Coordinates of C-alpha atoms in Angstrom, one line a residue:
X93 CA -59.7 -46.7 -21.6
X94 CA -62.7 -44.9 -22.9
X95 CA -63.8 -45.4 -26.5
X96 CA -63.4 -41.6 -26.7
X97 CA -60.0 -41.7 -25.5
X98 CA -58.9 -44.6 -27.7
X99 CA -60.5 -42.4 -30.5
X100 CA -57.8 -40.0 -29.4
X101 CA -54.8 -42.1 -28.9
X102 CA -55.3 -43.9 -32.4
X103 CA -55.8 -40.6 -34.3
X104 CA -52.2 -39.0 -32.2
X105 CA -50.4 -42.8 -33.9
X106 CA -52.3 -42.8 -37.0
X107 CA -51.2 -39.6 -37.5
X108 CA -47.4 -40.0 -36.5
X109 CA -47.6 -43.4 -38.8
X110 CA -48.2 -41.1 -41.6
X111 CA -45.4 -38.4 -41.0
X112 CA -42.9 -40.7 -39.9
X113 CA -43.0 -43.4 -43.0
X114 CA -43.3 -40.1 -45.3
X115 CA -41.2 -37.0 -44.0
X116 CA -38.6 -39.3 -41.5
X117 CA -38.8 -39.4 -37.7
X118 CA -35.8 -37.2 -37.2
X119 CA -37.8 -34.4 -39.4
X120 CA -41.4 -34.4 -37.9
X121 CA -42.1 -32.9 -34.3
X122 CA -44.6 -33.3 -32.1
X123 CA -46.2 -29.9 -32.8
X124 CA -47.0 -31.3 -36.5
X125 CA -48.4 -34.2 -34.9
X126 CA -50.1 -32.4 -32.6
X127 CA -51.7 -30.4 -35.1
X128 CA -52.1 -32.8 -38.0
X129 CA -54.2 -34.9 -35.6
X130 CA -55.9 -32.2 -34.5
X131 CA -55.5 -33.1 -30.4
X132 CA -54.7 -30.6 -27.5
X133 CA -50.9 -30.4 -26.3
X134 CA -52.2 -31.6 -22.9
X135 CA -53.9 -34.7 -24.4
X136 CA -51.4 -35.7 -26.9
X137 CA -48.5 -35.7 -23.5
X138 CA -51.4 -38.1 -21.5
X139 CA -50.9 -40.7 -23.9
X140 CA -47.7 -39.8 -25.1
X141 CA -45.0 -38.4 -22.6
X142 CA -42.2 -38.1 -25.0
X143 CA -41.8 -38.7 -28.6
X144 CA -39.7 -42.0 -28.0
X145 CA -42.7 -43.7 -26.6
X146 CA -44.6 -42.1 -29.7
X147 CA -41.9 -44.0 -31.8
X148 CA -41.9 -46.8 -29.6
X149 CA -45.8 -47.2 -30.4
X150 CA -44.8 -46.2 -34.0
X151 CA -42.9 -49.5 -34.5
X152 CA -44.8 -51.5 -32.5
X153 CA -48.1 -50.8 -35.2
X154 CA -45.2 -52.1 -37.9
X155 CA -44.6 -55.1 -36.4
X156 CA -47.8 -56.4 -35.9
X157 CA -49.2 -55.4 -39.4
X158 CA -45.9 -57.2 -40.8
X159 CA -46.6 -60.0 -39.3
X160 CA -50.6 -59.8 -40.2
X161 CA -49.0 -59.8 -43.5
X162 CA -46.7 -62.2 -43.1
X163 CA -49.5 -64.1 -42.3
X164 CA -51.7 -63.4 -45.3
X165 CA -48.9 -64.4 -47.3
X166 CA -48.2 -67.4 -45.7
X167 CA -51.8 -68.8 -45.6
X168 CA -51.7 -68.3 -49.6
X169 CA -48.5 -69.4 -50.2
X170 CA -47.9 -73.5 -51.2
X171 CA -44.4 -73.0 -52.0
X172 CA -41.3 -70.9 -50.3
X173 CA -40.9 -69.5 -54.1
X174 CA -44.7 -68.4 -53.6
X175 CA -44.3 -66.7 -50.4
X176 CA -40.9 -64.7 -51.7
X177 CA -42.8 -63.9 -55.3
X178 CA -46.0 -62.6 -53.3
X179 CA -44.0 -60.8 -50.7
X180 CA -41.9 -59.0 -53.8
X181 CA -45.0 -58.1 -55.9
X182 CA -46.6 -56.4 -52.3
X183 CA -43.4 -54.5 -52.3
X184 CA -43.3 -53.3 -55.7
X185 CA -47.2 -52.3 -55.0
X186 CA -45.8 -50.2 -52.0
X187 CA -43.1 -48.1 -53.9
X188 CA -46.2 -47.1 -56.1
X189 CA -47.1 -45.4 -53.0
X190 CA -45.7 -41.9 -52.6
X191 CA -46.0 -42.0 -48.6
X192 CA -43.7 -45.7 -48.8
X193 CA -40.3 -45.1 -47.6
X194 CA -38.9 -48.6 -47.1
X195 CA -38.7 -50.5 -43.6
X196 CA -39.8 -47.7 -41.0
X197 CA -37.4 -50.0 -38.9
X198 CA -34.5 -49.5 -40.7
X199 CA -35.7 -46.2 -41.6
X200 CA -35.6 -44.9 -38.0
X201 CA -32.7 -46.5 -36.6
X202 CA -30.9 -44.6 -38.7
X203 CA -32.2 -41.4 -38.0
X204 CA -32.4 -42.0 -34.1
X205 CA -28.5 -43.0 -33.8
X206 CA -28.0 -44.8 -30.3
X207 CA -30.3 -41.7 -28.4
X208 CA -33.4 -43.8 -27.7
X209 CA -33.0 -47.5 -26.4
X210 CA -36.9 -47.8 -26.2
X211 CA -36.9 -47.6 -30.0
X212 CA -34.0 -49.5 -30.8
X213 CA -34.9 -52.3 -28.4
X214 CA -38.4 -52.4 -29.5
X215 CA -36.4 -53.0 -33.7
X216 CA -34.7 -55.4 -32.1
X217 CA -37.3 -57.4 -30.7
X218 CA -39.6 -56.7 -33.9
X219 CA -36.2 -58.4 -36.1
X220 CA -36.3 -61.8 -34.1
X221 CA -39.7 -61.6 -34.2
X222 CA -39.8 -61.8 -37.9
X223 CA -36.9 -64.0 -38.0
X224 CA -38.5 -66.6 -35.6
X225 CA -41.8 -66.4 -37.9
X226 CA -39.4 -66.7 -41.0
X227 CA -37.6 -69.5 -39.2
X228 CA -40.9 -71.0 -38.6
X229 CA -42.0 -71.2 -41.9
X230 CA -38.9 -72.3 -43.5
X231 CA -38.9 -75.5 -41.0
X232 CA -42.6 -76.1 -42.1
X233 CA -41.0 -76.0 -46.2
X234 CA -38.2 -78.6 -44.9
X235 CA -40.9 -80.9 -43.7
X236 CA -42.6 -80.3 -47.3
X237 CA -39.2 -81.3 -48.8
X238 CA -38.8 -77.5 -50.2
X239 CA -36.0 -77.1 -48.0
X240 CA -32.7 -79.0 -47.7
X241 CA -32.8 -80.9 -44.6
X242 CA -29.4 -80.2 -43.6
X243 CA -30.4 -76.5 -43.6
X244 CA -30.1 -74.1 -40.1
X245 CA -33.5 -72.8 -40.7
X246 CA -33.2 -70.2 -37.9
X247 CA -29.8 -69.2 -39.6
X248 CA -31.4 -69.2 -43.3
X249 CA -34.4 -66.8 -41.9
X250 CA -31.9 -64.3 -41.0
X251 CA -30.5 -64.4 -44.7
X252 CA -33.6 -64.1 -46.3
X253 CA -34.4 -61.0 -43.5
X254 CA -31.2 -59.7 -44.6
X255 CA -32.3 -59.8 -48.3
X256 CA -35.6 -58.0 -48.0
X257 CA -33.8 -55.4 -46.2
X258 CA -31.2 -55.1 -48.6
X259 CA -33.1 -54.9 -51.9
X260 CA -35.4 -52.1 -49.6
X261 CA -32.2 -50.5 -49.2
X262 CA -31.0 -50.5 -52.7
X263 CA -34.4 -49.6 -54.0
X264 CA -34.1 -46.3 -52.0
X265 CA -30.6 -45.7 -52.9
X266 CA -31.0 -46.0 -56.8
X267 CA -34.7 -44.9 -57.3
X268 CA -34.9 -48.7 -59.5
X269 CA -37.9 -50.6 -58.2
X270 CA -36.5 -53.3 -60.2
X271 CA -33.8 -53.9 -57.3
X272 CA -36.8 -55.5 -55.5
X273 CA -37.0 -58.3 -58.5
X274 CA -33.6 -59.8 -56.8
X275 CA -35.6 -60.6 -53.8
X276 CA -37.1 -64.0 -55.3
X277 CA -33.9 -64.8 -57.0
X278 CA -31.6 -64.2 -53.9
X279 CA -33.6 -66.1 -51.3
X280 CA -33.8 -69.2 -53.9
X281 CA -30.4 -68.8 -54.3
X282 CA -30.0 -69.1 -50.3
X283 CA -32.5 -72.0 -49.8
X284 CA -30.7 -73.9 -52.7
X285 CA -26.9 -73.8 -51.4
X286 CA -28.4 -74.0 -47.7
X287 CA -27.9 -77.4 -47.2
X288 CA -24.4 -77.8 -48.3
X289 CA -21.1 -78.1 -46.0

C-alpha cells in the first residue's frame, strides 16, 4: 500500500474512531464518515466494503492502544495496587474528555445486537486478549508475593476485567465519575479473598 493510500485509509478510521466513541456506532453512517474525512464514496468502499469491516478496524485500533496502555502502566507499576490506582486516575482523566464514552467495546456490542459477527468476534478476541495480559501480570505479582499463591490468576483477570467494565458502566449510567474510585478498592478486595477456599 502506497503512503498516499495509507494517508487515506488512516484518515477514513481516524475519522470513524471519532464518531463512533462520541455519537455511537448505531448513530453515525458512512456518509458522515465519508464526508468528515473528507474521502470520495469510491475510495472510502476500496478500503472499506461495508461498515462492519469499518467497525471491525474500529475495535481493532482499541485493542492495540489498550494494550499499549496496558503496557505503559505496567512498566510503571511496582505493585498490583499501583497498576489498578494508575489505570483509575487514566480513567477519571478520560471522562474529563467530552468525546469519552466508556469501552467502545462494550459501547458497540450493545448497539450492534447479534447483526455483525466480524464485530462481535473481533470483542471477543480483544476480551481474552486483555484477560490473558491481565492474567499475565497477576502471575508475575504472585511470584512478587503480591498475590495469594493459591489464586487462579487466569480466573482473577476476568474479575478484575469485569470490574473495570462495571464501574465504566456505572459511571455512564449515573453521570458520578466517582463510581470509577471503586475500581482500586474492588480489585484489592478480589486479590485479597482470591486465595481462599
Amino acid at each position: 500500500m502506497s503512503t498516499k493510500e495509507k494517508g487515506v485509509k488512516d484518515r477514513i478510521l481516524e475519522t470513524a474512531v471519532r464518531l463512533f466513541q462520541t455519537q455511537g456506532y448505531g448513530n453515525t453512517g458512512i456518509n458522515q464518515i465519508i464526508q468528515e474525512s473528507q474521502t470520495a464514496k469510491a475510495s472510502f468502499y476500496d478500503y472499506y466494503p461495508s461498515k462492519d469491516l469499518l467497525g471491525k478496524a474500529y475495535i481493532e485500533f482499541y485493542g492495540k492502544e489498550q494494550l499499549i496502555l496496558l503496557d505503559k502502566l505496567r512498566s510503571r507499576s511496582e505493585t498490583a495496587k499501583e497498576f489498578i490506582l494508575a489505570w483509575t486516575q487514566i480513567l477519571r482523566r478520560q471522562t474529563r474528555k467530552s468525546e469519552f464514552a466508556g469501552c467502545p467495546m462494550a459501547n458497540t456490542v450493545a448497539q450492534i445486537a447479534s447483526n455483525s459477527p466480524s464485530i462481535s468476534e473481533e470483542v471477543k478476541k480483544i476480551s481474552e486478549r486483555t484477560i490473558s495480559y491481565l492474567a499475565d501480570f497477576l502471575k508475575q505479582m504472585q511470584k512478587k508475593g503480591q498475590v495469594p499463591k493459591a489464586a487462579d490468576t487466569q480466573s482473577l483477570a476476568r474479575k478484575v476485567f469485569a470490574c473495570y467494565e462495571g464501574v465504566l458502566q456505572i459511571w455512564k449510567l449515573t453521570g458520578k465519575v466517582s463510581a470509577l474510585d471503586d475500581l482500586p478498592e474492588m480489585v484489592d478486595s478480589i486479590i485479597k479473598s482470591s486465595g481462599k477456599k
